[in-house]
Amino acid sequence: MTPEMLQIVFMLVILGGMFFFMYRSQKKQQKKETEMRNSIEIGDEVTTIGGIVGRVVALKEGTFVLETGSDRVKIRFRRTAIGSVNKLDMDAGSENK
């Protein structure tokens, strides 16, 4: 092998490794987001990707209903609109007893 060919092979190995690690990281993040979206339950506090904050009051297969604020406005969203979830902590009250 000539030095030029060796350099090309080395560059291809480096680029292949970078692509592999970027792809793997992206898949890991997508799996984590899917698990988060599938784990929501009634009563959880949810923030949508649009910034709307509220509590989940109903769940269906691909959607959920969010109740916002004291005015009790209910809005239906797709599960893919979930930005973050704060789980309802039912055990917090039982620890003090």
PDB file as gemmi writes it, atoms N, CA and C in Angstrom:
CRYST1    1.000    1.000    1.000  90.00  90.00  90.00 P 1                      
ATOM      1  N   MET A   1       0.835  -1.182   0.000  1.00  0.00           N  
ATOM      2  CA  MET A   1       0.000   0.000   0.000  1.00  0.00           C  
ATOM      3  C   MET A   1       0.877   1.242   0.000  1.00  0.00           C  
ATOM      4  N   THR A   2       0.449   2.165  -0.784  1.00  0.00           N  
ATOM      5  CA  THR A   2       1.191   3.422  -0.825  1.00  0.00           C  
ATOM      6  C   THR A   2       0.739   4.303   0.339  1.00  0.00           C  
ATOM      7  N   PRO A   3       1.557   5.259   0.720  1.00  0.00           N  
ATOM      8  CA  PRO A   3       1.184   6.148   1.830  1.00  0.00           C  
ATOM      9  C   PRO A   3      -0.121   6.909   1.572  1.00  0.00           C  
ATOM     10  N   GLU A   4      -0.381   7.249   0.294  1.00  0.00           N  
ATOM     11  CA  GLU A   4      -1.611   7.967  -0.033  1.00  0.00           C  
ATOM     12  C   GLU A   4      -2.838   7.088   0.221  1.00  0.00           C  
ATOM     13  N   MET A   5      -2.747   5.830  -0.153  1.00  0.00           N  
ATOM     14  CA  MET A   5      -3.865   4.911   0.052  1.00  0.00           C  
ATOM     15  C   MET A   5      -4.080   4.665   1.548  1.00  0.00           C  
ATOM     16  N   LEU A   6      -2.988   4.575   2.273  1.00  0.00           N  
ATOM     17  CA  LEU A   6      -3.076   4.368   3.711  1.00  0.00           C  
ATOM     18  C   LEU A   6      -3.767   5.556   4.390  1.00  0.00           C  
ATOM     19  N   GLN A   7      -3.474   6.765   3.948  1.00  0.00           N  
ATOM     20  CA  GLN A   7      -4.130   7.948   4.492  1.00  0.00           C  
ATOM     21  C   GLN A   7      -5.634   7.939   4.184  1.00  0.00           C  
ATOM     22  N   ILE A   8      -5.993   7.546   2.973  1.00  0.00           N  
ATOM     23  CA  ILE A   8      -7.403   7.488   2.588  1.00  0.00           C  
ATOM     24  C   ILE A   8      -8.144   6.455   3.436  1.00  0.00           C  
ATOM     25  N   VAL A   9      -7.545   5.292   3.636  1.00  0.00           N  
ATOM     26  CA  VAL A   9      -8.161   4.248   4.456  1.00  0.00           C  
ATOM     27  C   VAL A   9      -8.321   4.741   5.891  1.00  0.00           C  
ATOM     28  N   PHE A  10      -7.305   5.384   6.405  1.00  0.00           N  
ATOM     29  CA  PHE A  10      -7.357   5.917   7.767  1.00  0.00           C  
ATOM     30  C   PHE A  10      -8.477   6.952   7.906  1.00  0.00           C  
ATOM     31  N   MET A  11      -8.612   7.849   6.944  1.00  0.00           N  
ATOM     32  CA  MET A  11      -9.679   8.866   6.973  1.00  0.00           C  
ATOM     33  C   MET A  11     -11.057   8.214   6.909  1.00  0.00           C  
ATOM     34  N   LEU A  12     -11.199   7.182   6.076  1.00  0.00           N  
ATOM     35  CA  LEU A  12     -12.484   6.486   5.967  1.00  0.00           C  
ATOM     36  C   LEU A  12     -12.849   5.795   7.284  1.00  0.00           C  
ATOM     37  N   VAL A  13     -11.868   5.212   7.954  1.00  0.00           N  
ATOM     38  CA  VAL A  13     -12.118   4.563   9.246  1.00  0.00           C  
ATOM     39  C   VAL A  13     -12.553   5.604  10.274  1.00  0.00           C  
ATOM     40  N   ILE A  14     -11.899   6.741  10.303  1.00  0.00           N  
ATOM     41  CA  ILE A  14     -12.262   7.806  11.247  1.00  0.00           C  
ATOM     42  C   ILE A  14     -13.670   8.314  10.950  1.00  0.00           C  
ATOM     43  N   LEU A  15     -13.983   8.583   9.690  1.00  0.00           N  
ATOM     44  CA  LEU A  15     -15.318   9.062   9.327  1.00  0.00           C  
ATOM     45  C   LEU A  15     -16.388   8.018   9.639  1.00  0.00           C  
ATOM     46  N   GLY A  16     -16.091   6.766   9.387  1.00  0.00           N  
ATOM     47  CA  GLY A  16     -17.029   5.687   9.707  1.00  0.00           C  
ATOM     48  C   GLY A  16     -17.286   5.599  11.204  1.00  0.00           C  
ATOM     49  N   GLY A  17     -16.248   5.731  11.996  1.00  0.00           N  
ATOM     50  CA  GLY A  17     -16.393   5.707  13.458  1.00  0.00           C  
ATOM     51  C   GLY A  17     -17.216   6.878  13.960  1.00  0.00           C  
ATOM     52  N   MET A  18     -16.965   8.061  13.417  1.00  0.00           N  
ATOM     53  CA  MET A  18     -17.747   9.236  13.812  1.00  0.00           C  
ATOM     54  C   MET A  18     -19.215   9.052  13.461  1.00  0.00           C  
ATOM     55  N   PHE A  19     -19.497   8.554  12.265  1.00  0.00           N  
ATOM     56  CA  PHE A  19     -20.878   8.327  11.846  1.00  0.00           C  
ATOM     57  C   PHE A  19     -21.554   7.314  12.761  1.00  0.00           C  
ATOM     58  N   PHE A  20     -20.850   6.243  13.089  1.00  0.00           N  
ATOM     59  CA  PHE A  20     -21.410   5.199  13.954  1.00  0.00           C  
ATOM     60  C   PHE A  20     -21.795   5.758  15.317  1.00  0.00           C  
ATOM     61  N   PHE A  21     -20.896   6.536  15.943  1.00  0.00           N  
ATOM     62  CA  PHE A  21     -21.176   7.072  17.265  1.00  0.00           C  
ATOM     63  C   PHE A  21     -22.285   8.125  17.240  1.00  0.00           C  
ATOM     64  N   MET A  22     -22.357   8.933  16.187  1.00  0.00           N  
ATOM     65  CA  MET A  22     -23.434   9.916  16.081  1.00  0.00           C  
ATOM     66  C   MET A  22     -24.773   9.214  15.885  1.00  0.00           C  
ATOM     67  N   TYR A  23     -24.831   8.206  15.059  1.00  0.00           N  
ATOM     68  CA  TYR A  23     -26.057   7.453  14.794  1.00  0.00           C  
ATOM     69  C   TYR A  23     -26.523   6.741  16.057  1.00  0.00           C  
ATOM     70  N   ARG A  24     -25.599   6.135  16.756  1.00  0.00           N  
ATOM     71  CA  ARG A  24     -25.923   5.400  17.975  1.00  0.00           C  
ATOM     72  C   ARG A  24     -26.467   6.346  19.048  1.00  0.00           C  
ATOM     73  N   SER A  25     -25.861   7.507  19.191  1.00  0.00           N  
ATOM     74  CA  SER A  25     -26.310   8.499  20.161  1.00  0.00           C  
ATOM     75  C   SER A  25     -27.723   8.986  19.833  1.00  0.00           C  
ATOM     76  N   GLN A  26     -27.979   9.212  18.554  1.00  0.00           N  
ATOM     77  CA  GLN A  26     -29.301   9.676  18.138  1.00  0.00           C  
ATOM     78  C   GLN A  26     -30.369   8.619  18.411  1.00  0.00           C  
ATOM     79  N   LYS A  27     -30.080   7.366  18.133  1.00  0.00           N  
ATOM     80  CA  LYS A  27     -31.025   6.280  18.384  1.00  0.00           C  
ATOM     81  C   LYS A  27     -31.304   6.137  19.880  1.00  0.00           C  
ATOM     82  N   LYS A  28     -30.274   6.294  20.690  1.00  0.00           N  
ATOM     83  CA  LYS A  28     -30.428   6.193  22.145  1.00  0.00           C  
ATOM     84  C   LYS A  28     -31.353   7.301  22.653  1.00  0.00           C  
ATOM     85  N   GLN A  29     -31.181   8.519  22.143  1.00  0.00           N  
ATOM     86  CA  GLN A  29     -32.009   9.656  22.544  1.00  0.00           C  
ATOM     87  C   GLN A  29     -33.462   9.435  22.103  1.00  0.00           C  
ATOM     88  N   GLN A  30     -33.674   8.931  20.888  1.00  0.00           N  
ATOM     89  CA  GLN A  30     -35.031   8.669  20.402  1.00  0.00           C  
ATOM     90  C   GLN A  30     -35.723   7.613  21.257  1.00  0.00           C  
ATOM     91  N   LYS A  31     -35.005   6.589  21.653  1.00  0.00           N  
ATOM     92  CA  LYS A  31     -35.580   5.534  22.490  1.00  0.00           C  
ATOM     93  C   LYS A  31     -35.982   6.100  23.853  1.00  0.00           C  
ATOM     94  N   LYS A  32     -35.144   6.945  24.425  1.00  0.00           N  
ATOM     95  CA  LYS A  32     -35.431   7.562  25.719  1.00  0.00           C  
ATOM     96  C   LYS A  32     -36.682   8.440  25.626  1.00  0.00           C  
ATOM     97  N   GLU A  33     -36.817   9.225  24.560  1.00  0.00           N  
ATOM     98  CA  GLU A  33     -37.979  10.090  24.379  1.00  0.00           C  
ATOM     99  C   GLU A  33     -39.250   9.274  24.180  1.00  0.00           C  
ATOM    100  N   THR A  34     -39.170   8.186  23.434  1.00  0.00           N  
ATOM    101  CA  THR A  34     -40.333   7.318  23.216  1.00  0.00           C  
ATOM    102  C   THR A  34     -40.789   6.693  24.525  1.00  0.00           C  
ATOM    103  N   GLU A  35     -39.852   6.232  25.333  1.00  0.00           N  
ATOM    104  CA  GLU A  35     -40.199   5.658  26.636  1.00  0.00           C  
ATOM    105  C   GLU A  35     -40.859   6.697  27.536  1.00  0.00           C  
ATOM    106  N   MET A  36     -40.356   7.939  27.511  1.00  0.00           N  
ATOM    107  CA  MET A  36     -40.928   9.012  28.320  1.00  0.00           C  
ATOM    108  C   MET A  36     -42.363   9.283  27.883  1.00  0.00           C  
ATOM    109  N   ARG A  37     -42.596   9.359  26.583  1.00  0.00           N  
ATOM    110  CA  ARG A  37     -43.939   9.645  26.066  1.00  0.00           C  
ATOM    111  C   ARG A  37     -44.917   8.517  26.335  1.00  0.00           C  
ATOM    112  N   ASN A  38     -44.440   7.293  26.343  1.00  0.00           N  
ATOM    113  CA  ASN A  38     -45.325   6.159  26.599  1.00  0.00           C  
ATOM    114  C   ASN A  38     -45.583   5.937  28.084  1.00  0.00           C  
ATOM    115  N   SER A  39     -44.809   6.591  28.953  1.00  0.00           N  
ATOM    116  CA  SER A  39     -44.944   6.359  30.389  1.00  0.00           C  
ATOM    117  C   SER A  39     -45.879   7.350  31.079  1.00  0.00           C  
ATOM    118  N   ILE A  40     -46.465   8.290  30.332  1.00  0.00           N  
ATOM    119  CA  ILE A  40     -47.321   9.270  31.004  1.00  0.00           C  
ATOM    120  C   ILE A  40     -48.580   8.605  31.546  1.00  0.00           C  
ATOM    121  N   GLU A  41     -49.038   9.128  32.675  1.00  0.00           N  
ATOM    122  CA  GLU A  41     -50.240   8.624  33.330  1.00  0.00           C  
ATOM    123  C   GLU A  41     -51.116   9.811  33.692  1.00  0.00           C  
ATOM    124  N   ILE A  42     -52.366   9.544  33.981  1.00  0.00           N  
ATOM    125  CA  ILE A  42     -53.281  10.595  34.402  1.00  0.00           C  
ATOM    126  C   ILE A  42     -52.755  11.195  35.708  1.00  0.00           C  
ATOM    127  N   GLY A  43     -52.723  12.526  35.755  1.00  0.00           N  
ATOM    128  CA  GLY A  43     -52.225  13.236  36.931  1.00  0.00           C  
ATOM    129  C   GLY A  43     -50.804  13.749  36.778  1.00  0.00           C  
ATOM    130  N   ASP A  44     -50.056  13.251  35.802  1.00  0.00           N  
ATOM    131  CA  ASP A  44     -48.683  13.727  35.587  1.00  0.00           C  
ATOM    132  C   ASP A  44     -48.705  15.153  35.062  1.00  0.00           C  
ATOM    133  N   GLU A  45     -47.706  15.933  35.470  1.00  0.00           N  
ATOM    134  CA  GLU A  45     -47.552  17.283  34.942  1.00  0.00           C  
ATOM    135  C   GLU A  45     -46.685  17.207  33.697  1.00  0.00           C  
ATOM    136  N   VAL A  46     -47.178  17.792  32.605  1.00  0.00           N  
ATOM    137  CA  VAL A  46     -46.509  17.693  31.304  1.00  0.00           C  
ATOM    138  C   VAL A  46     -46.238  19.089  30.771  1.00  0.00           C  
ATOM    139  N   THR A  47     -45.073  19.263  30.157  1.00  0.00           N  
ATOM    140  CA  THR A  47     -44.763  20.464  29.398  1.00  0.00           C  
ATOM    141  C   THR A  47     -44.654  20.053  27.940  1.00  0.00           C  
ATOM    142  N   THR A  48     -45.398  20.738  27.072  1.00  0.00           N  
ATOM    143  CA  THR A  48     -45.349  20.397  25.651  1.00  0.00           C  
ATOM    144  C   THR A  48     -44.143  21.062  24.999  1.00  0.00           C  
ATOM    145  N   ILE A  49     -43.859  20.662  23.764  1.00  0.00           N  
ATOM    146  CA  ILE A  49     -42.741  21.274  23.051  1.00  0.00           C  
ATOM    147  C   ILE A  49     -43.040  22.727  22.698  1.00  0.00           C  
ATOM    148  N   GLY A  50     -44.312  23.123  22.788  1.00  0.00           N  
ATOM    149  CA  GLY A  50     -44.702  24.509  22.562  1.00  0.00           C  
ATOM    150  C   GLY A  50     -44.686  25.350  23.824  1.00  0.00           C  
ATOM    151  N   GLY A  51     -44.419  24.718  24.987  1.00  0.00           N  
ATOM    152  CA  GLY A  51     -44.305  25.444  26.236  1.00  0.00           C  
ATOM    153  C   GLY A  51     -45.562  25.459  27.084  1.00  0.00           C  
ATOM    154  N   ILE A  52     -46.605  24.740  26.697  1.00  0.00           N  
ATOM    155  CA  ILE A  52     -47.838  24.692  27.483  1.00  0.00           C  
ATOM    156  C   ILE A  52     -47.651  23.701  28.628  1.00  0.00           C  
ATOM    157  N   VAL A  53     -47.991  24.125  29.845  1.00  0.00           N  
ATOM    158  CA  VAL A  53     -47.824  23.298  31.033  1.00  0.00           C  
ATOM    159  C   VAL A  53     -49.202  22.971  31.597  1.00  0.00           C  
ATOM    160  N   GLY A  54     -49.392  21.715  31.996  1.00  0.00           N  
ATOM    161  CA  GLY A  54     -50.660  21.322  32.589  1.00  0.00           C  
ATOM    162  C   GLY A  54     -50.603  19.895  33.098  1.00  0.00           C  
ATOM    163  N   ARG A  55     -51.761  19.413  33.567  1.00  0.00           N  
ATOM    164  CA  ARG A  55     -51.874  18.045  34.082  1.00  0.00           C  
ATOM    165  C   ARG A  55     -52.641  17.190  33.093  1.00  0.00           C  
ATOM    166  N   VAL A  56     -52.210  15.940  32.962  1.00  0.00           N  
ATOM    167  CA  VAL A  56     -52.876  14.986  32.069  1.00  0.00           C  
ATOM    168  C   VAL A  56     -54.169  14.542  32.748  1.00  0.00           C  
ATOM    169  N   VAL A  57     -55.305  14.675  32.020  1.00  0.00           N  
ATOM    170  CA  VAL A  57     -56.595  14.269  32.583  1.00  0.00           C  
ATOM    171  C   VAL A  57     -57.217  13.102  31.826  1.00  0.00           C  
ATOM    172  N   ALA A  58     -56.713  12.798  30.618  1.00  0.00           N  
ATOM    173  CA  ALA A  58     -57.234  11.659  29.852  1.00  0.00           C  
ATOM    174  C   ALA A  58     -56.157  11.184  28.886  1.00  0.00           C  
ATOM    175  N   LEU A  59     -56.153   9.873  28.644  1.00  0.00           N  
ATOM    176  CA  LEU A  59     -55.189   9.269  27.719  1.00  0.00           C  
ATOM    177  C   LEU A  59     -55.934   8.436  26.688  1.00  0.00           C  
ATOM    178  N   LYS A  60     -55.497   8.519  25.454  1.00  0.00           N  
ATOM    179  CA  LYS A  60     -55.964   7.631  24.399  1.00  0.00           C  
ATOM    180  C   LYS A  60     -54.724   7.080  23.713  1.00  0.00           C  
ATOM    181  N   GLU A  61     -54.924   6.299  22.677  1.00  0.00           N  
ATOM    182  CA  GLU A  61     -53.799   5.599  22.055  1.00  0.00           C  
ATOM    183  C   GLU A  61     -52.669   6.529  21.613  1.00  0.00           C  
ATOM    184  N   GLY A  62     -52.953   7.517  20.817  1.00  0.00           N  
ATOM    185  CA  GLY A  62     -51.895   8.392  20.322  1.00  0.00           C  
ATOM    186  C   GLY A  62     -51.991   9.811  20.822  1.00  0.00           C  
ATOM    187  N   THR A  63     -52.982  10.084  21.696  1.00  0.00           N  
ATOM    188  CA  THR A  63     -53.199  11.445  22.169  1.00  0.00           C  
ATOM    189  C   THR A  63     -53.392  11.463  23.679  1.00  0.00           C  
ATOM    190  N   PHE A  64     -53.383  12.680  24.229  1.00  0.00           N  
ATOM    191  CA  PHE A  64     -53.699  12.878  25.639  1.00  0.00           C  
ATOM    192  C   PHE A  64     -54.388  14.222  25.776  1.00  0.00           C  
ATOM    193  N   VAL A  65     -55.151  14.392  26.857  1.00  0.00           N  
ATOM    194  CA  VAL A  65     -55.836  15.652  27.121  1.00  0.00           C  
ATOM    195  C   VAL A  65     -55.129  16.316  28.298  1.00  0.00           C  
ATOM    196  N   LEU A  66     -54.783  17.588  28.099  1.00  0.00           N  
ATOM    197  CA  LEU A  66     -54.049  18.361  29.089  1.00  0.00           C  
ATOM    198  C   LEU A  66     -54.972  19.432  29.660  1.00  0.00           C  
ATOM    199  N   GLU A  67     -55.017  19.538  30.988  1.00  0.00           N  
ATOM    200  CA  GLU A  67     -55.798  20.577  31.651  1.00  0.00           C  
ATOM    201  C   GLU A  67     -54.825  21.631  32.146  1.00  0.00           C  
ATOM    202  N   THR A  68     -55.054  22.879  31.734  1.00  0.00           N  
ATOM    203  CA  THR A  68     -54.114  23.947  32.064  1.00  0.00           C  
ATOM    204  C   THR A  68     -54.707  24.903  33.074  1.00  0.00           C  
ATOM    205  N   GLY A  69     -53.951  25.234  34.081  1.00  0.00           N  
ATOM    206  CA  GLY A  69     -54.274  26.287  35.029  1.00  0.00           C  
ATOM    207  C   GLY A  69     -55.569  26.128  35.789  1.00  0.00           C  
ATOM    208  N   SER A  70     -55.919  27.198  36.528  1.00  0.00           N  
ATOM    209  CA  SER A  70     -57.115  27.183  37.366  1.00  0.00           C  
ATOM    210  C   SER A  70     -58.390  27.373  36.547  1.00  0.00           C  
ATOM    211  N   ASP A  71     -58.253  27.816  35.297  1.00  0.00           N  
ATOM    212  CA  ASP A  71     -59.430  28.006  34.456  1.00  0.00           C  
ATOM    213  C   ASP A  71     -59.919  26.696  33.844  1.00  0.00           C  
ATOM    214  N   ARG A  72     -59.168  25.606  34.067  1.00  0.00           N  
ATOM    215  CA  ARG A  72     -59.542  24.245  33.658  1.00  0.00           C  
ATOM    216  C   ARG A  72     -59.769  24.101  32.146  1.00  0.00           C  
ATOM    217  N   VAL A  73     -58.992  24.798  31.350  1.00  0.00           N  
ATOM    218  CA  VAL A  73     -59.064  24.640  29.902  1.00  0.00           C  
ATOM    219  C   VAL A  73     -58.463  23.289  29.545  1.00  0.00           C  
ATOM    220  N   LYS A  74     -59.158  22.527  28.708  1.00  0.00           N  
ATOM    221  CA  LYS A  74     -58.681  21.208  28.301  1.00  0.00           C  
ATOM    222  C   LYS A  74     -58.308  21.246  26.822  1.00  0.00           C  
ATOM    223  N   ILE A  75     -57.113  20.735  26.528  1.00  0.00           N  
ATOM    224  CA  ILE A  75     -56.600  20.731  25.160  1.00  0.00           C  
ATOM    225  C   ILE A  75     -56.097  19.330  24.847  1.00  0.00           C  
ATOM    226  N   ARG A  76     -56.436  18.836  23.654  1.00  0.00           N  
ATOM    227  CA  ARG A  76     -55.967  17.517  23.228  1.00  0.00           C  
ATOM    228  C   ARG A  76     -54.680  17.686  22.410  1.00  0.00           C  
ATOM    229  N   PHE A  77     -53.687  16.855  22.721  1.00  0.00           N  
ATOM    230  CA  PHE A  77     -52.392  16.873  22.026  1.00  0.00           C  
ATOM    231  C   PHE A  77     -52.027  15.470  21.566  1.00  0.00           C  
ATOM    232  N   ARG A  78     -51.161  15.386  20.590  1.00  0.00           N  
ATOM    233  CA  ARG A  78     -50.543  14.113  20.234  1.00  0.00           C  
ATOM    234  C   ARG A  78     -49.421  13.842  21.229  1.00  0.00           C  
ATOM    235  N   ARG A  79     -49.142  12.578  21.466  1.00  0.00           N  
ATOM    236  CA  ARG A  79     -48.071  12.233  22.415  1.00  0.00           C  
ATOM    237  C   ARG A  79     -46.711  12.760  21.963  1.00  0.00           C  
ATOM    238  N   THR A  80     -46.535  12.938  20.668  1.00  0.00           N  
ATOM    239  CA  THR A  80     -45.254  13.439  20.169  1.00  0.00           C  
ATOM    240  C   THR A  80     -45.021  14.895  20.554  1.00  0.00           C  
ATOM    241  N   ALA A  81     -46.053  15.587  21.073  1.00  0.00           N  
ATOM    242  CA  ALA A  81     -45.913  16.991  21.480  1.00  0.00           C  
ATOM    243  C   ALA A  81     -45.349  17.129  22.887  1.00  0.00           C  
ATOM    244  N   ILE A  82     -45.098  16.024  23.577  1.00  0.00           N  
ATOM    245  CA  ILE A  82     -44.594  16.087  24.947  1.00  0.00           C  
ATOM    246  C   ILE A  82     -43.117  16.479  24.939  1.00  0.00           C  
ATOM    247  N   GLY A  83     -42.801  17.512  25.698  1.00  0.00           N  
ATOM    248  CA  GLY A  83     -41.412  17.938  25.842  1.00  0.00           C  
ATOM    249  C   GLY A  83     -40.774  17.357  27.086  1.00  0.00           C  
ATOM    250  N   SER A  84     -41.519  17.369  28.202  1.00  0.00           N  
ATOM    251  CA  SER A  84     -41.015  16.788  29.452  1.00  0.00           C  
ATOM    252  C   SER A  84     -42.186  16.359  30.317  1.00  0.00           C  
ATOM    253  N   VAL A  85     -41.911  15.431  31.233  1.00  0.00           N  
ATOM    254  CA  VAL A  85     -42.938  14.889  32.126  1.00  0.00           C  
ATOM    255  C   VAL A  85     -42.423  14.949  33.560  1.00  0.00           C  
ATOM    256  N   ASN A  86     -43.251  15.467  34.459  1.00  0.00           N  
ATOM    257  CA  ASN A  86     -42.986  15.404  35.898  1.00  0.00           C  
ATOM    258  C   ASN A  86     -43.994  14.425  36.461  1.00  0.00           C  
ATOM    259  N   LYS A  87     -43.505  13.289  36.918  1.00  0.00           N  
ATOM    260  CA  LYS A  87     -44.387  12.231  37.408  1.00  0.00           C  
ATOM    261  C   LYS A  87     -45.101  12.654  38.680  1.00  0.00           C  
ATOM    262  N   LEU A  88     -46.352  12.225  38.812  1.00  0.00           N  
ATOM    263  CA  LEU A  88     -47.135  12.432  40.019  1.00  0.00           C  
ATOM    264  C   LEU A  88     -46.549  11.551  41.106  1.00  0.00           C  
ATOM    265  N   ASP A  89     -46.180  12.140  42.252  1.00  0.00           N  
ATOM    266  CA  ASP A  89     -45.536  11.385  43.329  1.00  0.00           C  
ATOM    267  C   ASP A  89     -46.571  11.016  44.379  1.00  0.00           C  
ATOM    268  N   MET A  90     -47.103   9.805  44.289  1.00  0.00           N  
ATOM    269  CA  MET A  90     -48.134   9.328  45.214  1.00  0.00           C  
ATOM    270  C   MET A  90     -47.512   8.877  46.540  1.00  0.00           C  
ATOM    271  N   ASP A  91     -46.234   8.582  46.587  1.00  0.00           N  
ATOM    272  CA  ASP A  91     -45.587   8.075  47.787  1.00  0.00           C  
ATOM    273  C   ASP A  91     -45.149   9.180  48.746  1.00  0.00           C  
ATOM    274  N   ALA A  92     -45.158  10.409  48.321  1.00  0.00           N  
ATOM    275  CA  ALA A  92     -44.666  11.511  49.160  1.00  0.00           C  
ATOM    276  C   ALA A  92     -45.473  11.655  50.441  1.00  0.00           C  
ATOM    277  N   GLY A  93     -46.786  11.490  50.367  1.00  0.00           N  
ATOM    278  CA  GLY A  93     -47.624  11.616  51.554  1.00  0.00           C  
ATOM    279  C   GLY A  93     -47.518  10.444  52.485  1.00  0.00           C  
ATOM    280  N   SER A  94     -47.245   9.261  51.993  1.00  0.00           N  
ATOM    281  CA  SER A  94     -47.206   8.063  52.830  1.00  0.00           C  
ATOM    282  C   SER A  94     -45.889   7.931  53.602  1.00  0.00           C  
ATOM    283  N   GLU A  95     -44.847   8.667  53.230  1.00  0.00           N  
ATOM    284  CA  GLU A  95     -43.557   8.569  53.918  1.00  0.00           C  
ATOM    285  C   GLU A  95     -43.626   9.226  55.290  1.00  0.00           C  
ATOM    286  N   ASN A  96     -44.489  10.221  55.456  1.00  0.00           N  
ATOM    287  CA  ASN A  96     -44.571  10.938  56.724  1.00  0.00           C  
ATOM    288  C   ASN A  96     -45.401  10.197  57.757  1.00  0.00           C  
ATOM    289  N   LYS A  97     -46.098   9.167  57.395  1.00  0.00           N  
ATOM    290  CA  LYS A  97     -46.975   8.437  58.327  1.00  0.00           C  
ATOM    291  C   LYS A  97     -46.239   7.381  59.073  1.00  0.00           C  
TER     292      LYS A  97                                                      
END                                                                             
